[in-house]
Tab-separated table of C-alpha atoms and ligand atoms in Angstrom:
chain	number	residue	atom	x	y	z
A	1	UNK	CA	11.687	99.947	-168.454
A	2	UNK	CA	13.331	98.875	-171.501
A	3	UNK	CA	11.262	98.124	-174.712
A	4	UNK	CA	11.702	94.218	-174.348
A	5	UNK	CA	9.929	94.705	-170.671
A	6	UNK	CA	7.410	96.711	-171.946
A	7	UNK	CA	6.284	94.340	-174.891
A	8	UNK	CA	6.371	91.107	-171.972
A	9	UNK	CA	4.748	92.671	-169.823
A	10	UNK	CA	1.501	94.058	-172.184
A	11	UNK	CA	1.331	90.601	-173.786
A	12	UNK	CA	1.067	88.712	-170.838
A	13	UNK	CA	-1.494	91.391	-170.209
A	14	UNK	CA	-3.321	90.729	-173.039
A	15	UNK	CA	-2.961	86.858	-172.623
A	16	UNK	CA	-4.630	86.977	-169.493
A	17	UNK	CA	-7.488	89.353	-170.515
A	18	UNK	CA	-8.249	87.294	-173.567
A	19	UNK	CA	-8.006	83.671	-171.424
A	20	UNK	CA	-10.621	85.509	-168.802
A	21	UNK	CA	-13.009	86.754	-171.657
A	22	UNK	CA	-12.792	82.609	-173.516
A	23	UNK	CA	-13.584	81.110	-169.546
A	24	UNK	CA	-15.715	84.157	-168.111
A	25	UNK	CA	-19.138	82.191	-169.118
A	26	UNK	CA	-17.619	78.838	-167.420
A	27	UNK	CA	-17.402	80.241	-163.782
A	28	UNK	CA	-19.484	82.302	-161.308
A	29	UNK	CA	-20.924	86.010	-162.148
A	30	UNK	CA	-19.334	87.389	-158.834
A	31	UNK	CA	-16.736	87.139	-156.410
A	32	UNK	CA	-15.916	89.120	-153.232
A	33	UNK	CA	-14.260	88.512	-149.947
A	34	UNK	CA	-14.642	90.115	-146.587
A	35	UNK	CA	-12.568	93.404	-145.742
A	36	UNK	CA	-10.610	91.981	-142.932
A	37	UNK	CA	-8.884	89.412	-145.164
A	38	UNK	CA	-8.039	91.903	-147.998
A	39	UNK	CA	-6.851	94.346	-145.964
A	40	UNK	CA	-4.377	91.937	-144.024
A	41	UNK	CA	-3.121	91.083	-147.733
A	42	UNK	CA	-2.765	94.625	-148.864
A	43	UNK	CA	-3.028	97.434	-146.293
A	44	UNK	CA	0.824	97.862	-146.800
A	45	UNK	CA	3.048	100.465	-146.625
A	46	UNK	CA	4.065	100.923	-150.268
A	47	UNK	CA	7.035	99.546	-150.768
A	48	UNK	CA	11.025	101.505	-150.955
A	49	UNK	CA	12.131	99.431	-153.319
A	50	UNK	CA	10.082	97.465	-156.674
A	51	UNK	CA	9.896	94.188	-157.489
A	52	UNK	CA	9.247	92.124	-160.526
A	53	UNK	CA	6.496	93.491	-162.809
A	54	UNK	CA	5.146	90.050	-164.365
A	55	UNK	CA	5.037	89.487	-160.480
A	56	UNK	CA	2.854	92.512	-159.772
A	57	UNK	CA	0.505	92.158	-163.123
A	58	UNK	CA	0.147	88.275	-161.970
A	59	UNK	CA	-0.983	89.615	-158.734
A	60	UNK	CA	-2.821	92.166	-159.701
A	61	UNK	CA	-4.713	89.632	-161.950
A	62	UNK	CA	-5.115	86.681	-159.343
A	63	UNK	CA	-5.851	88.126	-155.913
A	64	UNK	CA	-7.256	91.809	-156.789
A	65	UNK	CA	-9.595	92.174	-160.314
A	66	UNK	CA	-11.064	88.866	-159.650
A	67	UNK	CA	-12.669	89.833	-155.997
A	68	UNK	CA	-15.512	92.220	-158.408
A	69	UNK	CA	-18.882	91.391	-160.052
A	70	UNK	CA	-18.041	90.181	-162.977
A	71	UNK	CA	-19.784	93.091	-164.610
A	72	UNK	CA	-19.934	91.557	-168.112
A	73	UNK	CA	-20.457	87.622	-167.709
A	74	UNK	CA	-23.268	86.952	-169.953
A	75	UNK	CA	-25.455	86.056	-167.029
A	76	UNK	CA	-24.767	89.023	-164.857
A	77	UNK	CA	-28.589	90.354	-164.969
A	78	UNK	CA	-28.396	92.659	-161.668
A	79	UNK	CA	-28.318	96.406	-161.617
A	80	UNK	CA	-27.626	98.067	-165.038
A	81	UNK	CA	-24.713	95.781	-166.142
A	82	UNK	CA	-22.063	96.234	-169.088
A	83	UNK	CA	-20.138	94.486	-171.484
A	84	UNK	CA	-17.098	96.264	-173.042
A	85	UNK	CA	-15.646	95.042	-176.527
A	86	UNK	CA	-12.204	94.572	-176.735
A	87	UNK	CA	-11.432	97.732	-179.096
A	88	UNK	CA	-12.810	100.021	-176.815
A	89	UNK	CA	-11.053	98.426	-174.108
A	90	UNK	CA	-7.957	98.435	-176.219
A	91	UNK	CA	-8.739	102.419	-177.006
A	92	UNK	CA	-8.270	103.209	-173.436
A	93	UNK	CA	-5.151	101.560	-173.136
A	94	UNK	CA	-4.075	103.612	-175.988
A	95	UNK	CA	-5.626	106.964	-174.677
A	96	UNK	CA	-3.598	106.431	-171.830
A	97	UNK	CA	-0.545	105.506	-172.699
A	98	UNK	CA	-0.567	108.452	-175.488
A	99	UNK	CA	-1.268	110.436	-172.232
A	100	UNK	CA	-3.780	112.865	-173.821
A	101	UNK	CA	-5.268	115.393	-172.103
A	102	UNK	CA	-8.349	115.663	-173.924
A	103	UNK	CA	-8.918	119.525	-172.123
A	104	UNK	CA	-8.236	121.964	-174.712
A	105	UNK	CA	-7.837	121.842	-178.716
A	106	UNK	CA	-4.041	122.728	-177.890
A	107	UNK	CA	-3.414	119.442	-176.453
A	108	UNK	CA	-5.669	117.149	-177.789
A	109	UNK	CA	-6.833	118.744	-181.297
A	110	UNK	CA	-6.897	115.072	-182.643
A	111	UNK	CA	-8.812	113.137	-180.238
A	112	UNK	CA	-11.258	117.015	-179.669
A	113	UNK	CA	-12.347	116.313	-183.399
A	114	UNK	CA	-13.062	112.734	-181.950
A	115	UNK	CA	-15.206	113.510	-178.978
A	116	UNK	CA	-17.227	116.284	-181.155
A	117	UNK	CA	-18.050	113.960	-183.670
A	118	UNK	CA	-18.935	111.037	-181.636
A	119	UNK	CA	-21.099	114.032	-179.699
A	120	UNK	CA	-22.876	114.638	-183.050
A	121	UNK	CA	-23.443	110.834	-183.750
A	122	UNK	CA	-25.409	110.951	-180.205
A	123	UNK	CA	-27.080	113.776	-180.998
A	124	UNK	CA	-28.451	111.876	-184.377
A	125	UNK	CA	-29.455	109.091	-182.698
A	126	UNK	CA	-31.469	110.571	-180.373
A	127	UNK	CA	-32.815	113.100	-182.788
A	128	UNK	CA	-31.515	116.008	-180.992
A	129	UNK	CA	-31.585	119.698	-183.319
A	130	UNK	CA	-28.407	120.854	-185.353
A	131	UNK	CA	-26.677	122.687	-182.735
A	132	UNK	CA	-26.976	120.452	-180.087
A	133	UNK	CA	-23.449	119.340	-178.150
A	134	UNK	CA	-22.124	118.174	-175.172
A	135	UNK	CA	-18.935	116.572	-173.718
A	136	UNK	CA	-18.350	113.041	-172.180
A	137	UNK	CA	-17.980	112.576	-168.517
A	138	UNK	CA	-17.909	110.336	-166.082
A	139	UNK	CA	-21.397	108.829	-165.967
A	140	UNK	CA	-24.818	109.856	-165.709
A	141	UNK	CA	-24.829	111.479	-161.972
A	142	UNK	CA	-22.150	113.655	-163.429
A	143	UNK	CA	-24.013	114.922	-166.583
A	144	UNK	CA	-26.949	115.287	-164.348
A	145	UNK	CA	-24.854	117.767	-162.205
A	146	UNK	CA	-23.921	119.480	-165.272
A	147	UNK	CA	-27.511	119.359	-166.717
A	148	UNK	CA	-29.111	121.580	-164.044
A	149	UNK	CA	-26.253	123.970	-163.837
A	150	UNK	CA	-27.222	124.667	-166.895
A	151	UNK	CA	-30.656	125.074	-166.160
A	152	UNK	CA	-30.018	126.666	-162.812
A	153	UNK	CA	-28.220	129.558	-165.336
A	154	UNK	CA	-30.684	129.552	-167.733
A	155	UNK	CA	-33.368	129.950	-165.280
A	156	UNK	CA	-31.309	132.837	-164.116
A	157	UNK	CA	-30.419	131.138	-161.059
A	158	UNK	CA	-33.277	132.187	-159.397
A	159	UNK	CA	-33.929	132.095	-155.534
A	160	UNK	CA	-36.150	129.100	-153.726
A	161	UNK	CA	-35.251	126.746	-156.820
A	162	UNK	CA	-37.588	123.684	-157.213
A	163	UNK	CA	-36.877	120.366	-159.513
A	164	UNK	CA	-39.111	117.826	-160.283
A	165	UNK	CA	-39.380	114.172	-160.927
A	166	UNK	CA	-40.999	110.943	-160.526
A	167	UNK	CA	-40.286	108.344	-157.122
A	168	UNK	CA	-38.894	106.762	-159.961
A	169	UNK	CA	-36.332	108.842	-160.908
A	170	UNK	CA	-32.889	107.632	-160.093
A	171	UNK	CA	-31.264	108.853	-156.876
A	172	UNK	CA	-28.574	110.625	-158.818
A	173	UNK	CA	-30.829	113.414	-159.896
A	174	UNK	CA	-31.721	114.168	-156.749
A	175	UNK	CA	-28.092	114.193	-155.797
A	176	UNK	CA	-27.449	116.233	-158.659
A	177	UNK	CA	-30.066	118.854	-157.536
A	178	UNK	CA	-28.832	118.958	-153.964
A	179	UNK	CA	-25.702	119.798	-155.535
A	180	UNK	CA	-25.957	122.640	-157.872
A	181	UNK	CA	-28.191	124.371	-155.037
A	182	UNK	CA	-31.817	123.225	-154.750
A	183	UNK	CA	-32.631	122.512	-150.891
A	184	UNK	CA	-33.824	119.105	-150.165
A	185	UNK	CA	-37.726	120.152	-149.389
A	186	UNK	CA	-37.545	121.319	-152.668
A	187	UNK	CA	-36.752	118.227	-154.756
A	188	UNK	CA	-40.155	117.181	-155.800
A	189	UNK	CA	-40.647	113.431	-156.198
A	190	UNK	CA	-43.669	113.239	-157.576
A	191	UNK	CA	-46.034	109.754	-157.073
A	192	UNK	CA	-45.780	108.344	-160.558
A	193	UNK	CA	-48.877	107.136	-162.555
A	194	UNK	CA	-50.352	103.578	-162.676
A	195	UNK	CA	-47.715	102.601	-165.109
A	196	UNK	CA	-44.564	104.090	-162.745
A	197	UNK	CA	-44.861	107.178	-165.502
A	198	UNK	CA	-44.062	110.884	-164.096
A	199	UNK	CA	-48.232	112.107	-164.157
A	200	UNK	CA	-48.304	115.383	-165.741
A	201	UNK	CA	-51.618	116.593	-164.291
A	202	UNK	CA	-49.369	116.293	-161.089
A	203	UNK	CA	-46.623	117.914	-161.854
A	204	UNK	CA	-48.466	120.671	-163.367
A	205	UNK	CA	-50.175	121.178	-160.439
A	206	UNK	CA	-47.122	120.795	-158.113
A	207	UNK	CA	-45.327	123.382	-160.529
A	208	UNK	CA	-48.611	125.772	-160.230
A	209	UNK	CA	-48.193	125.646	-156.588
A	210	UNK	CA	-44.735	126.121	-155.790
A	211	UNK	CA	-44.881	129.499	-158.153
A	212	UNK	CA	-47.782	130.672	-156.320
A	213	UNK	CA	-46.003	129.692	-153.143
A	214	UNK	CA	-43.234	132.214	-154.618
A	215	UNK	CA	-40.577	128.767	-155.594
A	216	UNK	CA	-38.699	129.209	-159.151
A	217	UNK	CA	-39.005	125.818	-160.463
A	218	UNK	CA	-35.609	125.281	-162.686
A	219	UNK	CA	-35.883	121.720	-164.139
A	220	UNK	CA	-38.180	118.751	-165.048
A	221	UNK	CA	-36.379	115.488	-165.069
A	222	UNK	CA	-37.381	113.065	-167.129
A	223	UNK	CA	-36.653	109.368	-167.839
A	224	UNK	CA	-36.066	107.306	-170.651
A	225	UNK	CA	-35.886	103.785	-169.179
A	226	UNK	CA	-35.617	103.678	-165.322
A	227	UNK	CA	-33.623	101.828	-163.778
A	228	UNK	CA	-36.382	99.859	-161.892
A	229	UNK	CA	-38.691	98.603	-164.515
A	230	UNK	CA	-37.534	100.487	-167.981
A	231	UNK	CA	-40.132	102.901	-167.872
A	232	UNK	CA	-40.272	105.826	-170.101
A	233	UNK	CA	-41.767	108.884	-169.123
A	234	UNK	CA	-44.586	110.781	-172.102
A	235	UNK	CA	-40.930	112.427	-173.210
A	236	UNK	CA	-43.497	114.237	-176.605
A	237	UNK	CA	-45.701	115.890	-173.620
A	238	UNK	CA	-43.856	116.823	-171.214
A	239	UNK	CA	-41.257	118.531	-173.771
A	240	UNK	CA	-44.659	120.273	-175.119
A	241	UNK	CA	-45.367	121.286	-171.038
A	242	UNK	CA	-41.491	122.584	-170.749
A	243	UNK	CA	-41.845	124.441	-173.269
A	244	UNK	CA	-45.215	126.214	-172.443
A	245	UNK	CA	-44.367	127.029	-169.119
A	246	UNK	CA	-40.179	127.875	-169.895
A	247	UNK	CA	-38.676	124.923	-167.737
A	248	UNK	CA	-35.875	123.329	-168.458
A	249	UNK	CA	-36.455	119.241	-169.349
A	250	UNK	CA	-33.501	116.860	-168.735
A	251	UNK	CA	-34.152	113.372	-169.530
A	252	UNK	CA	-32.096	110.553	-167.807
A	253	UNK	CA	-31.549	108.128	-171.079
A	254	UNK	CA	-28.580	106.586	-168.461
A	255	UNK	CA	-29.474	103.434	-169.557
A	256	UNK	CA	-32.088	103.518	-171.942
A	257	UNK	CA	-30.786	105.879	-174.218
A	258	UNK	CA	-28.710	104.068	-176.593
A	259	UNK	CA	-31.446	101.804	-177.177
A	260	UNK	CA	-32.345	104.896	-179.632
A	261	UNK	CA	-29.767	103.193	-182.464
A	262	UNK	CA	-32.568	100.615	-183.698
A	263	UNK	CA	-36.061	101.081	-184.643
A	264	UNK	CA	-38.280	100.095	-181.709
A	265	UNK	CA	-36.080	102.054	-179.772
A	266	UNK	CA	-36.919	105.492	-181.081
A	267	UNK	CA	-40.115	104.693	-181.073
A	268	UNK	CA	-40.257	103.955	-177.696
A	269	UNK	CA	-38.345	107.085	-176.934
A	270	UNK	CA	-40.068	109.493	-178.941
A	271	UNK	CA	-40.105	113.133	-178.380
A	272	UNK	CA	-36.391	112.637	-176.309
A	273	UNK	CA	-35.049	114.685	-178.713
A	274	UNK	CA	-36.865	118.003	-177.887
A	275	UNK	CA	-35.012	117.694	-174.418
A	276	UNK	CA	-33.053	120.592	-173.495
A	277	UNK	CA	-30.211	118.297	-172.026
A	278	UNK	CA	-29.858	114.583	-172.190
A	279	UNK	CA	-27.661	112.312	-169.518
A	280	UNK	CA	-26.055	108.917	-172.116
A	281	UNK	CA	-23.962	106.092	-170.995
A	282	UNK	CA	-22.070	104.759	-173.367
A	283	UNK	CA	-20.970	102.227	-170.519
A	284	UNK	CA	-24.530	100.796	-170.310
A	285	UNK	CA	-26.162	99.364	-173.722
A	286	UNK	CA	-23.420	100.515	-175.820
A	287	UNK	CA	-20.693	98.265	-175.030
A	288	UNK	CA	-18.235	100.463	-173.323
A	289	UNK	CA	-15.913	100.390	-170.439
A	290	UNK	CA	-16.154	102.979	-167.691
A	291	UNK	CA	-16.107	105.883	-167.306
A	292	UNK	CA	-18.307	106.483	-171.200
A	293	UNK	CA	-21.151	109.036	-169.371
A	294	UNK	CA	-22.335	111.574	-171.599
A	295	UNK	CA	-24.439	115.101	-171.619
A	296	UNK	CA	-25.791	116.527	-174.463
A	297	UNK	CA	-27.921	119.843	-174.607
A	298	UNK	CA	-29.762	121.234	-177.425
A	299	UNK	CA	-27.891	124.533	-176.948
A	300	UNK	CA	-23.925	124.415	-175.948
A	301	UNK	CA	-24.065	127.768	-175.151
A	302	UNK	CA	-25.908	126.867	-172.184
A	303	UNK	CA	-22.747	124.941	-170.671
A	304	UNK	CA	-20.111	127.006	-171.864
A	305	UNK	CA	-21.260	130.494	-170.518
A	306	UNK	CA	-21.493	129.132	-166.989
A	307	UNK	CA	-18.167	126.568	-167.247
A	308	UNK	CA	-15.996	128.870	-169.514
A	309	UNK	CA	-13.520	130.630	-166.944
A	310	UNK	CA	-10.198	132.466	-167.912
A	311	UNK	CA	-7.265	130.432	-166.330
A	312	UNK	CA	-3.983	132.697	-166.986
A	313	UNK	CA	-1.460	129.408	-166.784
A	314	UNK	CA	-3.860	128.279	-169.924
A	315	UNK	CA	-4.354	131.146	-172.198
A	316	UNK	CA	-2.283	129.951	-174.944
A	317	UNK	CA	-4.927	127.381	-175.318
A	318	UNK	CA	-7.591	129.383	-177.188
A	319	UNK	CA	-7.627	128.686	-180.417
A	320	UNK	CA	-10.896	130.598	-181.438
A	321	UNK	CA	-14.667	129.408	-181.983
A	322	UNK	CA	-14.377	126.262	-184.448
A	323	UNK	CA	-11.492	125.110	-182.350
A	324	UNK	CA	-13.557	124.491	-178.934
A	325	UNK	CA	-12.006	123.497	-175.482
A	326	UNK	CA	-14.067	121.135	-174.236
A	327	UNK	CA	-13.021	121.704	-170.997
A	328	UNK	CA	-15.130	124.759	-171.041
A	329	UNK	CA	-18.419	122.815	-171.117
A	330	UNK	CA	-18.205	120.988	-167.431
A	331	UNK	CA	-15.752	120.880	-164.183
A	332	UNK	CA	-12.969	118.763	-165.446
A	333	UNK	CA	-10.038	120.516	-166.432
A	334	UNK	CA	-7.762	117.423	-166.929
A	335	UNK	CA	-9.667	114.788	-169.220
A	336	UNK	CA	-8.960	111.514	-170.452
A	337	UNK	CA	-10.246	111.095	-174.386
A	338	UNK	CA	-13.487	108.822	-173.167
A	339	UNK	CA	-14.521	109.469	-176.837
A	340	UNK	CA	-11.974	107.331	-178.688
A	341	UNK	CA	-13.157	104.264	-177.245
A	342	UNK	CA	-16.714	104.557	-178.641
A	343	UNK	CA	-15.424	105.805	-182.130
A	344	UNK	CA	-12.478	103.193	-182.017
A	345	UNK	CA	-15.169	99.765	-181.893
A	346	UNK	CA	-18.316	101.680	-183.373
A	347	UNK	CA	-15.357	101.811	-186.293
A	348	UNK	CA	-14.174	97.897	-185.915
A	349	UNK	CA	-17.908	96.469	-185.590
A	350	UNK	CA	-20.266	98.907	-188.040
A	351	UNK	CA	-23.277	100.152	-186.585
A	352	UNK	CA	-25.139	97.188	-187.603
A	353	UNK	CA	-23.419	94.913	-185.262
A	354	UNK	CA	-24.552	97.563	-182.330
A	355	UNK	CA	-27.839	97.622	-183.541
A	356	UNK	CA	-28.267	93.595	-184.021
A	357	UNK	CA	-26.258	93.535	-179.946
A	358	UNK	CA	-28.865	96.215	-178.696
A	359	UNK	CA	-32.024	94.640	-180.586
A	360	UNK	CA	-30.925	91.543	-179.162
A	361	UNK	CA	-31.646	93.139	-175.439
A	362	UNK	CA	-35.149	93.762	-176.319
A	363	UNK	CA	-35.886	90.029	-177.750
A	364	UNK	CA	-34.290	88.908	-174.684
A	365	UNK	CA	-36.121	90.641	-172.085
A	366	UNK	CA	-39.359	89.706	-174.221
A	367	UNK	CA	-38.664	86.297	-173.992
A	368	UNK	CA	-37.796	86.331	-169.998
A	369	UNK	CA	-41.342	88.081	-170.059
A	370	UNK	CA	-43.329	84.829	-172.168
A	371	UNK	CA	-40.906	82.429	-169.308
A	372	UNK	CA	-42.253	84.371	-166.560
A	373	UNK	CA	-46.109	84.196	-167.935
A	374	UNK	CA	-46.122	80.517	-169.002
A	375	UNK	CA	-44.804	79.417	-165.688
A	376	UNK	CA	-47.344	79.353	-162.796
A	377	UNK	CA	-44.676	79.698	-160.086
A	378	UNK	CA	-43.817	83.223	-161.278
A	379	UNK	CA	-45.949	86.358	-161.007
A	380	UNK	CA	-44.823	89.242	-163.910
A	381	UNK	CA	-44.996	92.382	-161.809
A	382	UNK	CA	-43.784	94.513	-165.141
A	383	UNK	CA	-43.604	93.571	-169.157
A	384	UNK	CA	-40.396	93.628	-170.738
A	385	UNK	CA	-39.746	97.378	-170.635
A	386	UNK	CA	-36.272	98.104	-173.260
A	387	UNK	CA	-34.394	95.601	-171.783
A	388	UNK	CA	-35.765	95.101	-167.908
A	389	UNK	CA	-38.061	92.503	-166.907
A	390	UNK	CA	-39.979	92.601	-163.083
A	391	UNK	CA	-41.312	89.299	-161.425
A	392	UNK	CA	-41.541	87.292	-158.412
A	393	UNK	CA	-41.580	83.862	-157.531
A	394	UNK	CA	-45.773	83.241	-156.336
A	395	UNK	CA	-46.930	80.238	-156.094
A	396	UNK	CA	-50.511	81.185	-155.290
A	397	UNK	CA	-51.959	80.946	-151.332
A	398	UNK	CA	-48.998	83.008	-149.521
A	399	UNK	CA	-49.546	86.420	-148.073
A	400	UNK	CA	-47.791	89.467	-148.864
A	401	UNK	CA	-44.995	88.737	-146.042
A	402	UNK	CA	-44.162	85.376	-146.725
A	403	UNK	CA	-43.784	86.244	-150.553
A	404	UNK	CA	-41.000	88.666	-149.963
A	405	UNK	CA	-39.434	86.546	-147.744
A	406	UNK	CA	-39.375	83.881	-150.358
A	407	UNK	CA	-38.174	86.088	-152.846
A	408	UNK	CA	-35.107	87.322	-150.713
A	409	UNK	CA	-34.599	84.290	-149.886
A	410	UNK	CA	-34.828	83.032	-153.427
A	411	UNK	CA	-32.056	85.863	-154.997
A	412	UNK	CA	-29.931	85.271	-151.750
A	413	UNK	CA	-29.941	81.350	-152.760
A	414	UNK	CA	-29.163	82.311	-156.308
A	415	UNK	CA	-26.308	84.849	-155.264
A	416	UNK	CA	-24.517	82.403	-153.109
A	417	UNK	CA	-24.901	79.325	-156.026
A	418	UNK	CA	-22.827	81.736	-158.284
A	419	UNK	CA	-24.875	80.430	-162.073
A	420	UNK	CA	-26.333	83.711	-162.570
A	421	UNK	CA	-26.309	87.307	-160.866
A	422	UNK	CA	-30.204	88.571	-160.377
A	423	UNK	CA	-30.993	91.965	-158.719
A	424	UNK	CA	-33.999	92.534	-156.754
A	425	UNK	CA	-35.992	96.685	-156.562
A	426	UNK	CA	-38.879	97.524	-154.968
A	427	UNK	CA	-42.516	98.328	-156.780
A	428	UNK	CA	-45.025	100.155	-154.842
A	429	UNK	CA	-43.866	98.664	-151.805
A	430	UNK	CA	-43.832	94.963	-153.616
A	431	UNK	CA	-40.261	93.453	-153.571
A	432	UNK	CA	-39.340	92.732	-156.774
A	433	UNK	CA	-36.885	89.949	-158.683
A	434	UNK	CA	-35.501	92.050	-161.607
A	435	UNK	CA	-33.465	91.002	-165.015
A	436	UNK	CA	-31.697	93.797	-166.901
A	437	UNK	CA	-30.689	91.771	-169.994
A	438	UNK	CA	-27.391	94.269	-171.690
A	439	UNK	CA	-24.783	91.511	-172.182
A	440	UNK	CA	-24.002	91.125	-176.134
A	441	UNK	CA	-23.098	87.579	-175.426
A	442	UNK	CA	-26.157	86.591	-173.144
A	443	UNK	CA	-28.136	83.902	-175.041
A	444	UNK	CA	-31.805	82.622	-174.776
A	445	UNK	CA	-30.243	79.478	-172.585
A	446	UNK	CA	-28.901	81.780	-170.271
A	447	UNK	CA	-32.182	83.775	-169.711
A	448	UNK	CA	-34.111	80.474	-169.354
A	449	UNK	CA	-31.843	78.637	-166.859
A	450	UNK	CA	-31.618	81.637	-164.436
A	451	UNK	CA	-35.336	81.559	-164.575
A	452	UNK	CA	-35.430	77.886	-164.278
A	453	UNK	CA	-33.370	78.127	-161.085
A	454	UNK	CA	-35.229	80.785	-159.912
A	455	UNK	CA	-38.282	78.536	-159.926
A	456	UNK	CA	-36.451	75.579	-158.578
A	457	UNK	CA	-35.446	77.599	-155.496
A	458	UNK	CA	-38.861	78.695	-154.988
A	459	UNK	CA	-39.624	75.304	-154.885
A	460	UNK	CA	-37.277	74.338	-152.408
A	461	UNK	CA	-38.457	76.984	-150.056
A	462	UNK	CA	-41.876	76.414	-150.305
A	463	UNK	CA	-41.391	72.895	-149.693
A	464	UNK	CA	-39.549	73.781	-146.478
A	465	UNK	CA	-42.043	76.261	-145.364
A	466	UNK	CA	-45.192	73.795	-146.047
A	467	UNK	CA	-43.041	71.218	-143.890
A	468	UNK	CA	-42.415	74.715	-141.587
A	469	UNK	CA	-45.950	74.886	-141.123
A	470	UNK	CA	-46.303	71.443	-139.930
A	471	UNK	CA	-42.933	71.512	-137.316
A	472	UNK	CA	-42.924	75.153	-136.617
A	473	UNK	CA	-39.257	74.676	-134.978
A	474	UNK	CA	-38.229	73.811	-137.988
A	475	UNK	CA	-39.380	76.697	-140.409
A	476	UNK	CA	-38.155	78.921	-137.539
A	477	UNK	CA	-34.211	77.377	-137.908
A	478	UNK	CA	-34.697	77.164	-141.562
A	479	UNK	CA	-35.703	80.880	-142.314
A	480	UNK	CA	-32.961	83.266	-143.609
B	501	PLP	C1	-26.983	104.158	-164.138
B	501	PLP	C2	-28.135	105.325	-163.892
B	501	PLP	C3	-27.579	106.373	-163.488
B	501	PLP	C4	-26.406	107.063	-162.948
B	501	PLP	O1	-25.201	106.838	-163.777
B	501	PLP	P1	-23.759	106.951	-163.495
B	501	PLP	O2	-23.042	106.540	-164.953
B	501	PLP	O3	-23.736	105.676	-162.560
B	501	PLP	O4	-23.394	108.237	-163.176
B	501	PLP	C5	-28.959	107.206	-163.603
B	501	PLP	N1	-30.041	107.100	-164.068
B	501	PLP	C6	-30.090	105.817	-164.463
B	501	PLP	C7	-31.899	105.315	-164.684
B	501	PLP	C8	-29.294	104.828	-164.333
B	501	PLP	O5	-29.390	103.102	-165.048
């Protein structure tokens, strides 16, 4: 491409992106298409001759990228969304174009230093000891695999390894356990206590029973913000227990970890810094584009021992102990410079701005909780925890089956209406609607409007249902 063409294309991309940002909240938080139509349009052989670059950009921007969840939309409250900052997006663009391979000090000394520095920021935010370190990975799923390799090796790679977690733990943890060689029947998912926390007494009994049966506990996996309810396990007590028992403590802080940059978050996550390993996703509550997962371990050697292998073909890249090759800490050799986005966005806005944006998640979740509590049509199923609230429509007088049908119907109505995006979870077999509020542009009006709409759709359903009680045929015809 000629320099002029490069500039023209890039300017067009910037225009499209800024226009998207400016109009994002006016459109729906989701769009999508069934496979058949998309396949007809795109499932074609690659062209032998290229075409105009501007036309290709335009097609990607109009016909491909919009057919996706708009996870950065201020009324996207489903799953765990993210709203990346502009400097962090530019950082990904820059490091891609700079062709950084962030595997060794020789290939990328500048970006390696930034990765060490940013990891050290995160270490301090989480209150981990000096000497703790880690690396950027794709996400918390990937981080958990690395953590459990470290745990397994630290335990001496015993036969019959077992791993412990609560029934609220993200499925990626069980998947990581299976990946590192724990048998499915040795992945212990323990019933959580009345507050959805890992039950320490139950854990202790299970570990003792497993040891008596000749099995080898290698890790306890605790939550610092479950995806369902935002619950934090008793981290300090678990750290005591694991230290006494000599078992590795991994903390899944994928969603909740960055709350630790605020005073309130630090209190809620007290004890997290004592973990042997922590996974945390900057592509959730720290406003970074995918993929910005991060793994911290108390002792970097626990990663470097299992993962450092000598390759003849890169033997020239060994610079010595103060020049770590980050690739020696994980499975990935060629790596993007993932930490640059975090560094650039923090440099641009400062920590005070990040702290304010994270605090807003707490405040808006409390605001949502209050609105749920004060509306007789709504039932609070789990109070605001970090920035997640669970609730359902419950006008009273309906049995559990009807309530589930009602709430699934409301969820579908909200989805197809396209004003807001919410998702659901299951709390002790109860179908729950759920808001996760981590967007830097969300206002209290966005939250109120979403809850108002839930109530409105709930009322409509109840009216139809009551009419259906009089005329049964109409009720079945209008059921989803
Ligand atoms: C998102 C999430 C994960 C998985 O992280 P990825 O970055 O998607 O791999 C694990 N645990 C929790 C609590 C999460 O919210």
